[in-house]
Short mmCIF file of C-alpha atoms and ligand atoms in Angstrom, two decimals:
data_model
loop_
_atom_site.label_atom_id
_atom_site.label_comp_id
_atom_site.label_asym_id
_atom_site.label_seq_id
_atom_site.Cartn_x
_atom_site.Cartn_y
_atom_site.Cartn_z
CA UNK H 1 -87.14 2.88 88.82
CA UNK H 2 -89.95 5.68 88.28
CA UNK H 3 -91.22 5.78 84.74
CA UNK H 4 -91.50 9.66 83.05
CA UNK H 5 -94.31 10.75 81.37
CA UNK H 6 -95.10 10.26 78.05
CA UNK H 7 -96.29 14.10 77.14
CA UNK H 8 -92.71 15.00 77.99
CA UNK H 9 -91.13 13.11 74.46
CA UNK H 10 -94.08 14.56 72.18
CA UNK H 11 -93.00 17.10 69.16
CA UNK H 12 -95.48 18.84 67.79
CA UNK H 13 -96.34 16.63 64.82
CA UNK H 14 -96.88 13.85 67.43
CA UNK H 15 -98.63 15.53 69.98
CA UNK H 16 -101.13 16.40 67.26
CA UNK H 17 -101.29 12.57 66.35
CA UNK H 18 -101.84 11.46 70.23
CA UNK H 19 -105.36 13.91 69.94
CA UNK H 20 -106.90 12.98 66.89
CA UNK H 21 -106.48 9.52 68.05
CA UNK H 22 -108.21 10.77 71.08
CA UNK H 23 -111.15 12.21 69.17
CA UNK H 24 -111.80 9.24 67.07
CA UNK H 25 -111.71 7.37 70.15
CA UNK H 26 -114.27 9.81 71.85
CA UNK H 27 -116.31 9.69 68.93
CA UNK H 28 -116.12 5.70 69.10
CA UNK H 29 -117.27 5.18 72.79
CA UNK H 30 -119.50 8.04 72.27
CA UNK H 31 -121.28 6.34 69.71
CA UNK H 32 -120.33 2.19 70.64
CA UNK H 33 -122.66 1.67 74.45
CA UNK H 34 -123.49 -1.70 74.26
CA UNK H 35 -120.99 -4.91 72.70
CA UNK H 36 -123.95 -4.86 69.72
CA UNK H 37 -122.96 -1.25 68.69
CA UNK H 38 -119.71 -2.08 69.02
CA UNK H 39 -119.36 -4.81 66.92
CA UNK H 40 -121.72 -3.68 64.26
CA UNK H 41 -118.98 -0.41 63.57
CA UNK H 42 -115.86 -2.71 64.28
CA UNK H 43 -117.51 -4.72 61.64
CA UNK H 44 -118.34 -1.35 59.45
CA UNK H 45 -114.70 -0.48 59.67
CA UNK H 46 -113.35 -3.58 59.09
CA UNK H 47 -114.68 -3.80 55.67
CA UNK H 48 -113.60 0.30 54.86
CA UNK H 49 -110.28 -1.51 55.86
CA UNK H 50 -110.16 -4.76 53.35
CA UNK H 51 -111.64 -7.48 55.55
CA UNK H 52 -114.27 -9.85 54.12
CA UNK H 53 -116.75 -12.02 56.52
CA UNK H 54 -115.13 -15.40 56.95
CA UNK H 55 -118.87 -16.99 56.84
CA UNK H 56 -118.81 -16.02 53.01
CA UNK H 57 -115.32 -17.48 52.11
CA UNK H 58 -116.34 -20.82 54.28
CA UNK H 59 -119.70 -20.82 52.08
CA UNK H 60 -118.02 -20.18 49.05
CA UNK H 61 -115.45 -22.87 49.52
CA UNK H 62 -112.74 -20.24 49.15
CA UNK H 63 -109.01 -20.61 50.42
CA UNK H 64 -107.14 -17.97 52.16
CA UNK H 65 -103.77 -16.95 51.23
CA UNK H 66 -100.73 -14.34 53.14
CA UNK H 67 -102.33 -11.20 53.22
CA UNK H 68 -105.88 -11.44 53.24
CA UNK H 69 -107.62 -9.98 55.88
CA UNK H 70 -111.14 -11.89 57.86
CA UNK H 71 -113.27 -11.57 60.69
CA UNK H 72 -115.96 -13.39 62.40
CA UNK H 73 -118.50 -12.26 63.80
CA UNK H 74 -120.02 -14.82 66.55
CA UNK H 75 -124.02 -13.44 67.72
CA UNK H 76 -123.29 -9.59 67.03
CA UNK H 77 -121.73 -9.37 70.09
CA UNK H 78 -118.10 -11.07 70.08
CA UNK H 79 -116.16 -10.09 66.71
CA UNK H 80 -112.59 -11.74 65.87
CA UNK H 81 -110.21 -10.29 62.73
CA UNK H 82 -107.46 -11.80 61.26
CA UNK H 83 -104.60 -10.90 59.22
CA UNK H 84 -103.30 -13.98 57.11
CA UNK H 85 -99.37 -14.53 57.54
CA UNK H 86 -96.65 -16.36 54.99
CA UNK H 87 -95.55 -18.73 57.96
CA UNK H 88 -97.71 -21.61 58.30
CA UNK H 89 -100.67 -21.17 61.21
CA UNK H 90 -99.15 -24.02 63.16
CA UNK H 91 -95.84 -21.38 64.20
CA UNK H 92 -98.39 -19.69 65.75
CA UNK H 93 -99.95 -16.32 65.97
CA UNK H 94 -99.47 -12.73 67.56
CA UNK H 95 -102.96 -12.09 68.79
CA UNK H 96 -104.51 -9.23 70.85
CA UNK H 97 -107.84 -9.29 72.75
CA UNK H 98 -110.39 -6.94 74.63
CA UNK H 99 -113.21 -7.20 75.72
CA UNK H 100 -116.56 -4.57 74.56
CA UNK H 101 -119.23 -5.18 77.45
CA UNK H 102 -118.92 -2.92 80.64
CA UNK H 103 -120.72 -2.91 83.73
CA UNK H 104 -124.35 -1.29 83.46
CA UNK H 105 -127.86 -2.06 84.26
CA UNK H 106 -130.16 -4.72 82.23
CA UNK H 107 -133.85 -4.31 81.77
CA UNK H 108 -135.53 -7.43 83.32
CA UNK H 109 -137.50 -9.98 81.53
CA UNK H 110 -140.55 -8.65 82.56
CA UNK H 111 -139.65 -5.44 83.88
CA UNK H 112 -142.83 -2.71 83.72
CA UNK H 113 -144.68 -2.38 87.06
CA UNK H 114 -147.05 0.50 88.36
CA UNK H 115 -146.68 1.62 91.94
CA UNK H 116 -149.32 1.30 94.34
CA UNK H 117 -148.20 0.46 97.65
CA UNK H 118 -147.11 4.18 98.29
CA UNK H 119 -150.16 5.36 95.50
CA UNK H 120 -148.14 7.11 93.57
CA UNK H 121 -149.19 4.89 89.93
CA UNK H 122 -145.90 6.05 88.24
CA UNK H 123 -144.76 3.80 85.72
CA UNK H 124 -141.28 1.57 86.65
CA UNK H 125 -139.34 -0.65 85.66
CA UNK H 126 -137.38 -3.38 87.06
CA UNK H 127 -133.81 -3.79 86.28
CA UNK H 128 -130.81 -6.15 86.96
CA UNK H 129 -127.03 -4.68 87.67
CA UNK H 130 -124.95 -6.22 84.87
CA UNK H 131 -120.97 -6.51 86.34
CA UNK H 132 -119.19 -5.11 89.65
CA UNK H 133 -120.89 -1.87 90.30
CA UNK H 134 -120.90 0.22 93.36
CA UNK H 135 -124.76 0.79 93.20
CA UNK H 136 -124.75 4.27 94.53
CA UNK H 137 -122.63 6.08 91.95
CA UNK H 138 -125.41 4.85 89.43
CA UNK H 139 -128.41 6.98 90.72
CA UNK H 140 -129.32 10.24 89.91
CA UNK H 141 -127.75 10.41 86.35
CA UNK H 142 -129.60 10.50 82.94
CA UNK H 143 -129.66 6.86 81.48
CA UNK H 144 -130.28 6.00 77.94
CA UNK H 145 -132.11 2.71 76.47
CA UNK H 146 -129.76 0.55 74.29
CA UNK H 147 -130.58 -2.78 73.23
CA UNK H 148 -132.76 -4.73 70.54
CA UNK H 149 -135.80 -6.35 70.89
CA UNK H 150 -136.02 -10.08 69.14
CA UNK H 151 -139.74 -10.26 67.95
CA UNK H 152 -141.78 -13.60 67.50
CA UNK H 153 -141.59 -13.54 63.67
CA UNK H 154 -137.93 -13.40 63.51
CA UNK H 155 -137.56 -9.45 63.13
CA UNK H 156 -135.09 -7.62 65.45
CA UNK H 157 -136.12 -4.06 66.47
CA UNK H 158 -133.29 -1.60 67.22
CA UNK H 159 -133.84 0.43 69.97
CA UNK H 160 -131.25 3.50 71.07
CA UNK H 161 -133.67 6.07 73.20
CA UNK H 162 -131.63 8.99 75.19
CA UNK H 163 -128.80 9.71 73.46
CA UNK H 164 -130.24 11.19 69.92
CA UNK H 165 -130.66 15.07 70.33
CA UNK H 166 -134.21 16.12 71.62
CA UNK H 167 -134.71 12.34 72.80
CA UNK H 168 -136.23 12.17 76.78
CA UNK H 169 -134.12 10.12 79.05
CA UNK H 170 -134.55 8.24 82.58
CA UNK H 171 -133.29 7.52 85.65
CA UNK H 172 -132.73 5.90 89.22
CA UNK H 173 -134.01 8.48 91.40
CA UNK H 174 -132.42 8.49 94.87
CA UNK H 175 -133.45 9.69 98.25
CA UNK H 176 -133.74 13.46 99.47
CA UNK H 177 -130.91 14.26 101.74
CA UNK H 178 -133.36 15.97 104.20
CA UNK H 179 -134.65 12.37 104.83
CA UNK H 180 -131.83 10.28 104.75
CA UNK H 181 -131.09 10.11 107.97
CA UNK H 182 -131.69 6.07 107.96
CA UNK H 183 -130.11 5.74 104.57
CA UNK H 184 -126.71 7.74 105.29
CA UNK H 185 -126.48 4.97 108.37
CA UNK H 186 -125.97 2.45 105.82
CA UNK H 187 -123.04 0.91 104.93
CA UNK H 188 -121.61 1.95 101.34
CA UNK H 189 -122.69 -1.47 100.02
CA UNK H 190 -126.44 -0.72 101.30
CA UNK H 191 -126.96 2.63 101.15
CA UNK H 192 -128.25 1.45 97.19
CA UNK H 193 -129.95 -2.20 97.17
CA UNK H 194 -130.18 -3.91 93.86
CA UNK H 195 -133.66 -4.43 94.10
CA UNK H 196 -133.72 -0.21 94.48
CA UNK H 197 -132.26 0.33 90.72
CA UNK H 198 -135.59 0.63 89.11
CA UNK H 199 -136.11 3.25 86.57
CA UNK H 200 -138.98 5.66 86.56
CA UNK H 201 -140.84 5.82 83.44
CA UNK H 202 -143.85 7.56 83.18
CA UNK H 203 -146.47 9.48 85.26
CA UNK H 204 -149.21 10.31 82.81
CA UNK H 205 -152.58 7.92 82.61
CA UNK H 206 -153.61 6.53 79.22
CA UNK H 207 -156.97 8.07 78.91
CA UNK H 208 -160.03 5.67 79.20
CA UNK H 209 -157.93 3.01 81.26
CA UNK H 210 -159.10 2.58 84.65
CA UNK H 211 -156.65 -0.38 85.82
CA UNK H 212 -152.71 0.24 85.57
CA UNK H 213 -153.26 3.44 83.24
CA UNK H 214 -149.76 4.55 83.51
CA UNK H 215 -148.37 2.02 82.98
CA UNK H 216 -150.73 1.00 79.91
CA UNK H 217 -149.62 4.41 78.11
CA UNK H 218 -146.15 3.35 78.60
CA UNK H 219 -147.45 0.07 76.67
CA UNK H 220 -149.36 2.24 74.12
CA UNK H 221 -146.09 4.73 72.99
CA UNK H 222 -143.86 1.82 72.57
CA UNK H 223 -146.49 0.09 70.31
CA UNK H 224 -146.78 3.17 68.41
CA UNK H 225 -143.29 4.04 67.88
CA UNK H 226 -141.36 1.00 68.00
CA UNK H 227 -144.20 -1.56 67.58
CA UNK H 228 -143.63 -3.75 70.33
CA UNK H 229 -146.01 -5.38 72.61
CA UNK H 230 -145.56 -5.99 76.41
CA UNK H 231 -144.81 -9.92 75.96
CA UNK H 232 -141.97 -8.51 73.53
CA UNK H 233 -140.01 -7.87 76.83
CA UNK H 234 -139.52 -11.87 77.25
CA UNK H 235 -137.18 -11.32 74.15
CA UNK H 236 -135.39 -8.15 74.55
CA UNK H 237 -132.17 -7.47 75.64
CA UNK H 238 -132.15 -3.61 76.86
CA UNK H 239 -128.97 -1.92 78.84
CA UNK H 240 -129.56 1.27 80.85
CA UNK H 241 -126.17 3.37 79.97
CA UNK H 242 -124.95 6.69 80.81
CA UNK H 243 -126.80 9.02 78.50
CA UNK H 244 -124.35 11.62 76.37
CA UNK H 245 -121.23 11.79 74.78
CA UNK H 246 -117.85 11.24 76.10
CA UNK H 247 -116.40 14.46 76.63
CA UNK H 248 -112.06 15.85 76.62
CA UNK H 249 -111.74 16.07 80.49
CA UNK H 250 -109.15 18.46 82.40
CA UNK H 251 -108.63 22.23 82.11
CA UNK H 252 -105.62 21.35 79.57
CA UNK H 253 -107.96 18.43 77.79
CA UNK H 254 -105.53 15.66 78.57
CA UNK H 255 -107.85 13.34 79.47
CA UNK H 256 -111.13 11.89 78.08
CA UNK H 257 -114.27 11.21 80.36
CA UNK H 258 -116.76 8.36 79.10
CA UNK H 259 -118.95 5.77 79.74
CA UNK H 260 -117.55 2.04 79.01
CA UNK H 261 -113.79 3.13 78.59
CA UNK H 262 -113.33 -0.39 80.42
CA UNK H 263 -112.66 -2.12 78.04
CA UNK H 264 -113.16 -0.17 75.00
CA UNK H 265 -110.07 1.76 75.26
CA UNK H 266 -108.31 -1.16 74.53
CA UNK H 267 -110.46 -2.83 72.10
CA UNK H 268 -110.26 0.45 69.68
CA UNK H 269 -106.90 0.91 70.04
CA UNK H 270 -106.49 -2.97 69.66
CA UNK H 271 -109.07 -2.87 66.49
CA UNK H 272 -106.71 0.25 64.88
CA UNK H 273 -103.48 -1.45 65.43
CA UNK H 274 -105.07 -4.47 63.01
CA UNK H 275 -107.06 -2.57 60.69
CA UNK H 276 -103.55 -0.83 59.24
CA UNK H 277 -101.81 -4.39 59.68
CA UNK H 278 -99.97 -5.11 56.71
CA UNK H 279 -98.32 -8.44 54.79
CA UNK H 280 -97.27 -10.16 58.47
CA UNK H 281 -94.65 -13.23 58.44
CA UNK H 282 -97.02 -14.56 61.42
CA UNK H 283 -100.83 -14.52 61.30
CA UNK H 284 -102.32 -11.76 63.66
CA UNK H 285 -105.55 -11.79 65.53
CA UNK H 286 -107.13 -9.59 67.15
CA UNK H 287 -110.46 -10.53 69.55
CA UNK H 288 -113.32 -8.05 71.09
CA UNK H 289 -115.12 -10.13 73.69
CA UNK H 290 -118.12 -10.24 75.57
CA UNK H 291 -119.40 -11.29 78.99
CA UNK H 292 -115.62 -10.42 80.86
CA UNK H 293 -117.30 -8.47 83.29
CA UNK H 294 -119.49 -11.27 84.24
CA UNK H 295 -116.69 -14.35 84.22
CA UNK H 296 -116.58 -14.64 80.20
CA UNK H 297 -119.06 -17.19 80.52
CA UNK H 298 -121.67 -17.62 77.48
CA UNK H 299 -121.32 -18.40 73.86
CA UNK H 300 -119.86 -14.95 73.00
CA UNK H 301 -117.50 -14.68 76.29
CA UNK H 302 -113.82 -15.46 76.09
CA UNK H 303 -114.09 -19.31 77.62
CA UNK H 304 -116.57 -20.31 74.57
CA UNK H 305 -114.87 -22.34 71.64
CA UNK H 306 -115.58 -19.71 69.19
CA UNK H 307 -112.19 -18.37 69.35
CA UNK H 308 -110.39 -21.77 68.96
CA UNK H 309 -113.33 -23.07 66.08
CA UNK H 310 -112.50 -19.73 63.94
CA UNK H 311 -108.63 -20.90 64.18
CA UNK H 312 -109.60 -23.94 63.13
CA UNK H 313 -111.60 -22.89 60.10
CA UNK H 314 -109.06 -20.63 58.95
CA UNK H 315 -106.80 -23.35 59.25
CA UNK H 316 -108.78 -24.99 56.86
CA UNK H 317 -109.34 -22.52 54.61
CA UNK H 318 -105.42 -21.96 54.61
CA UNK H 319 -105.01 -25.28 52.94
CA UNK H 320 -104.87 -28.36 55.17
CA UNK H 321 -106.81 -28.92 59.03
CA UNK H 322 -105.33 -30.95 61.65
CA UNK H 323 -105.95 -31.07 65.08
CA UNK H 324 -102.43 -31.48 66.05
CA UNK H 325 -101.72 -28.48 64.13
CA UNK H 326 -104.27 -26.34 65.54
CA UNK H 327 -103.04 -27.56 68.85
CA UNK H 328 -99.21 -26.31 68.27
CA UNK H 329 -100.92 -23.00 66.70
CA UNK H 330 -102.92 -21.98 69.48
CA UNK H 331 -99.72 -23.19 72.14
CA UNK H 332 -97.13 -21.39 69.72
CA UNK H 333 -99.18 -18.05 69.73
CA UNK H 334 -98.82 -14.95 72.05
CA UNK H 335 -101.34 -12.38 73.26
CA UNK H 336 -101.74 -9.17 74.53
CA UNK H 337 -104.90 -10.10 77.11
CA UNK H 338 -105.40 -6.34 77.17
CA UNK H 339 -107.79 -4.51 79.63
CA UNK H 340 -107.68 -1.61 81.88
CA UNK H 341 -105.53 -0.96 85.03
CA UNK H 342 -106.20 1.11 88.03
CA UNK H 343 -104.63 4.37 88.14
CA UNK H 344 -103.33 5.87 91.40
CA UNK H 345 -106.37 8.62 92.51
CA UNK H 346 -104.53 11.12 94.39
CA UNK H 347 -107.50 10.94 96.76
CA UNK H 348 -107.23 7.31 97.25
CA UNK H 349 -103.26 6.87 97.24
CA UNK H 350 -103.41 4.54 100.28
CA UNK H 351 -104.68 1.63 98.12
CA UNK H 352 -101.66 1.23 95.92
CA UNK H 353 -98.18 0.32 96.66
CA UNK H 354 -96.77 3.12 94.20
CA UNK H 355 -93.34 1.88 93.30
CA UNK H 356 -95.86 -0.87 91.41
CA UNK H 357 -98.86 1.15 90.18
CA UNK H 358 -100.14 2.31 87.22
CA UNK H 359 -100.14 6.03 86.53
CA UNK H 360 -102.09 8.30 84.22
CA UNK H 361 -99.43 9.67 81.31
CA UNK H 362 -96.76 7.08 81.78
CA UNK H 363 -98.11 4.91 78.98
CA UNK H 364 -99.43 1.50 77.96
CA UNK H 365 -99.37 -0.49 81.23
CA UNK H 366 -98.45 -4.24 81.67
CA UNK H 367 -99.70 -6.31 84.51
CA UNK H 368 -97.51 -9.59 85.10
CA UNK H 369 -100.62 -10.50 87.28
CA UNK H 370 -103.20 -10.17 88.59
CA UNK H 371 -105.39 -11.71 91.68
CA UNK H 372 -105.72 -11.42 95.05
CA UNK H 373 -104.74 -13.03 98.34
CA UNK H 374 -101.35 -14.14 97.45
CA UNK H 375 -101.80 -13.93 93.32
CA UNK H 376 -104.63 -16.78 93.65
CA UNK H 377 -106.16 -17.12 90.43
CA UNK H 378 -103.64 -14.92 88.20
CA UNK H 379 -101.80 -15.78 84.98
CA UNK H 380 -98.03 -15.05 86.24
CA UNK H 381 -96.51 -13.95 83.26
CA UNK H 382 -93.11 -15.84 81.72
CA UNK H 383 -90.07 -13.51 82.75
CA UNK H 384 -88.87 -14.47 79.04
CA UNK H 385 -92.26 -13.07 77.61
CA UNK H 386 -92.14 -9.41 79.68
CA UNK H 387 -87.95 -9.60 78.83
CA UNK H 388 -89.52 -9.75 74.31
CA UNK H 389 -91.87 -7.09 75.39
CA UNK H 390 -89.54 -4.98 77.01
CA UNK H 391 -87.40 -5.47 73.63
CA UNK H 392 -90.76 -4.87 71.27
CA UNK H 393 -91.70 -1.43 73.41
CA UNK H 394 -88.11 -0.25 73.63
CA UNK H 395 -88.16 -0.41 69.55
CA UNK H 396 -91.59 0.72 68.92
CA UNK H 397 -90.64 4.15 70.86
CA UNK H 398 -93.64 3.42 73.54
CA UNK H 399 -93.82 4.66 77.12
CA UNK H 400 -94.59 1.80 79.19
CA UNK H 401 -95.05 1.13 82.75
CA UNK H 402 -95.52 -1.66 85.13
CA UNK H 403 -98.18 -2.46 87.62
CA UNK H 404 -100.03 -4.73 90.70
CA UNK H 405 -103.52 -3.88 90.79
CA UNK H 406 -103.54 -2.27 94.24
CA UNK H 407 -101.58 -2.99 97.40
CA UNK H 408 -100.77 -6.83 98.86
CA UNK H 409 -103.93 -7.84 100.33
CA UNK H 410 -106.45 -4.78 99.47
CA UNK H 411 -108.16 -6.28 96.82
CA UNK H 412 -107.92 -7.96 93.38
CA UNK H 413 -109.68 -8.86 90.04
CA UNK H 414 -108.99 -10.85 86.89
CA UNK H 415 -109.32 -10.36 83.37
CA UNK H 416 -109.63 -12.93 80.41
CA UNK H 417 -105.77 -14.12 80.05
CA UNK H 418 -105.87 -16.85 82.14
CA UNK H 419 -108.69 -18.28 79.75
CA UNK H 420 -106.21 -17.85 77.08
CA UNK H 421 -103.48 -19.42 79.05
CA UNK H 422 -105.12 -22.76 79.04
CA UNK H 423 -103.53 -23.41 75.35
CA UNK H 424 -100.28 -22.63 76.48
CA UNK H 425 -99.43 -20.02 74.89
CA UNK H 426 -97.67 -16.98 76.23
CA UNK H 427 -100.03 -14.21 77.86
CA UNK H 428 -99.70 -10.79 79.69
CA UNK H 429 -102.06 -8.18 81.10
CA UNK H 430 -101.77 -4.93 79.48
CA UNK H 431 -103.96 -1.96 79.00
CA UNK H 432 -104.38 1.89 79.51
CA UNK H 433 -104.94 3.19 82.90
CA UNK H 434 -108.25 4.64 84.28
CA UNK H 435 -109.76 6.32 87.05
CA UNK H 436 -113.64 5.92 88.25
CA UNK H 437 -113.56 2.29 87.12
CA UNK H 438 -116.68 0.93 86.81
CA UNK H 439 -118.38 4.63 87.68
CA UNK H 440 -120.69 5.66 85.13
CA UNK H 441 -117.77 7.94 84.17
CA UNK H 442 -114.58 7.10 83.90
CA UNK H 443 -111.42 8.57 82.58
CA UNK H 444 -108.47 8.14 80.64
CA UNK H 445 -105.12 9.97 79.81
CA UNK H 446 -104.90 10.85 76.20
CA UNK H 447 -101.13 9.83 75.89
CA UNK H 448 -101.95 6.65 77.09
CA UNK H 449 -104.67 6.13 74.77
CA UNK H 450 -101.82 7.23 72.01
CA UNK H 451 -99.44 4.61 73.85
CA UNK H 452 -101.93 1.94 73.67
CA UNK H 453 -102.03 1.86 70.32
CA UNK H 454 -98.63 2.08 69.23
CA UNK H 455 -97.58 -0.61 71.88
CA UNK H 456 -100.26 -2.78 69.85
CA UNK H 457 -98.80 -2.05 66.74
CA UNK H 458 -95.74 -2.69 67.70
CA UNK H 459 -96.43 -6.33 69.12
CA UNK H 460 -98.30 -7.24 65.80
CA UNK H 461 -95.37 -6.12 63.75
CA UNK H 462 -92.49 -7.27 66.43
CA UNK H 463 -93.53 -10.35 68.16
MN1 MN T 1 -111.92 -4.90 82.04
MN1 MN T 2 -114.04 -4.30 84.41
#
């Protein structure tokens, strides 16, 4: 079995469908950097879509009836939506989830410092790798600030500094080649510490200031423009990110290049397919998490009972709670645990075993599992699940493909389905393939992209 590509079956009309997809989704991931960002224009476009905040009906006392449309919004940083079905919630729920963090570095708790060891008094600060990164693809780029700062009175300052036009950026600087002679000894894992990610900040002396005056002008301009004191750090929560826009990638622009397209490839196309949801039979669902790239720990990662207390209030609000109903709802449901796969890299092809890889252009991908070292830890999909997929795709018109990730024994990873699995309910990995995971750049095929989303729409309105 080899799967064609997916630009072969497009007509005109729907090969100009696949790239304005691809341009809102550029514009997205351009735009969305941090889970905050992304949730707060999920959020915006949920309610240009008909969705009302499921806080206000709760607080109102209101009840929810087939065809309204919710979503909850747990810290500004996990976001769930729901489509309200005719068929009671206990008969379960078609549900799709994706998760909007991706690997990057964190700003420390206290993170500003001033050289003096080597007597150089620049300005630094101190940082924190945030996921699986290989630390030396992360130097030498132009990073930009995201983040918010949580002051002592309550008030939240939003800071975004690097990616507004005329706005400075930063960096990790890395060493010379002309004196790396140690360095290039190193093995890949150490040729970049993680104590070696620090960003340089400054260089210029804050005039009057004998002690630390770098370092104190660096204090002074974020007083003055975003009117935050040092201590403010203790409450911040700042993520160094690739600085510009995602860009079309290839001489043909098949492909897109950006930052954070792990997982917010799926998670748009995942948000689109239930934003046009109409009228279901079955309730749909669809869930952008945080913290995946760090175990989905934390109240706003996938193993917190957020997810399973918004079922329960909707439940509720639908008429009449039990927990034995919630119970067969969540075990009667079925979901589309959907993150990226790893594409074969024609420079790299020794990895995969490619009768079972994932390809750029061949569509939507689904893993049956995942893990490593003989499956350990995967969720083995049901053959009857893959067998109503197969079905689902086959009607929809999508180009799918199946994949391992990687070769028997070369490596592994997970993603949030086994979390999901724990109810019972029927799960699979699927997801749009990418090359340069985790690289401060990564790419994607635009067909899949296009795929993606009509696979999604398809399982809402098939399964
Ligand atoms: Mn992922
Ligand atoms: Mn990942």
């Amino acid at each position: 079995m080899e799967n064609k590509s997916a630009w072969e079956k497009y007509k005109a009309k729907e090969l100009k469908a696949v790239f304005s997809l691809s341009e809102d989704y550029r514009k997205f991931i351009s735009d969305c950097k941090t889970e905050r960002e992304c949730v707060s224009e999920s959020v915006k476009l949920a309610k240009e879509a008909g969705f009302k905040d499921l806080a206000d009906i709760i607080k109102a006392g209101k009840k929810l009836k087939a065809g309204d449309k919710v979503y909850a919004n747990n810290m500004d940083k996990n976001l769930m939506l729901f489509v309200i079905g005719k068929k009671p919630l206990s008969e379960g729920m078609s549900l799709l989830g994706a998760h909007i963090d991706s690997p990057r570095i964190d700003l420390k708790q206290n993170p500003l410092w001033e050289d003096s060891l080597y007597t150089t008094h620049y300005a630094m600060m101190d940082t924190h790798y945030y996921g699986g990164i290989k630390k030396y693809q992360w130097v030498t780029l132009p990073l930009a600030i995201h983040g918010v700062v949580a002051k002592k009175d309550g008030s939240l300052v939003n800071i975004n500094i690097g990616d507004k036009p005329g706005d400075p950026v930063v960096s990790v600087t890395d060493l010379l080649v002309h004196l790396s002679a140690d360095q290039l000894d190193k093995k890949g894992a150490k040729v970049v510490e993680g104590e070696k990610l620090d960003i340089l900040v400054g260089t210029m002396p804050l005039k009057g200031e004998e002690k630390k005056a770098v370092a104190a002008n660096i204090i002074k301009i974020l007083k003055d423009e975003y009117n935050m004191e040092e201590e403010d750090f203790l409450s911040a929560e700042l993520e160094l990110v690739p600085a510009g826009e995602a860009r079309d990638y290839g001489l043909d622009r098949s492909m897109v290049m950006g930052y954070g397209q792990d997982d917010r490839v799926c998670a748009y196309t995942s948000l689109l397919a239930i934003l046009e949801a109409k009228a279901p039979e079955k309730t749909l669902g669809c869930i952008l998490v945080d913290k995946e790239e760090v175990g989905s720990i934390g109240a706003t990662g996938m193993k917190s009972r957020f997810f399973e207390n918004t079922v329960a209030e909707i439940m509720n609000a639908m008429g009449k709670y039990s927990e034995l109903d919630l119970r067969r709802a969540l075990a009667a449901s079925k979901l589309l645990s959907s993150d990226v796969s790893a594409a074969v890299d024609p420079n790299y092809g020794t990895v995969n075993e490619l009768k079972n890889s994932a390809f750029l252009g061949r569509g939507i991908v689904f893993n049956k599992y995942t893990g490593s070292r003989g499956k350990y830890g995967c969720n083995d999909a049901n053959p009857e699940y893959m067998a109503e997929l197969r079905a689902i795709m086959e009607k929809g018109g999508v180009s799918f493909q199946t994949s391992e990730l990687g070769k028997v024994d070369q490596g592994g990873g997970g993603t949030i389905a086994y979390i999901m699995a724990r109810y019972g309910m029927n799960v699979i990995d699927s997801g749009v393939p990418v090359l340069n995971m985790h690289a401060p750049w990564e790419i994607t095929c635009k067909a899949d992209i296009y795929e993606a989303y009509k696979g999604y729409k398809a399982f809402l309105e098939n399964a």
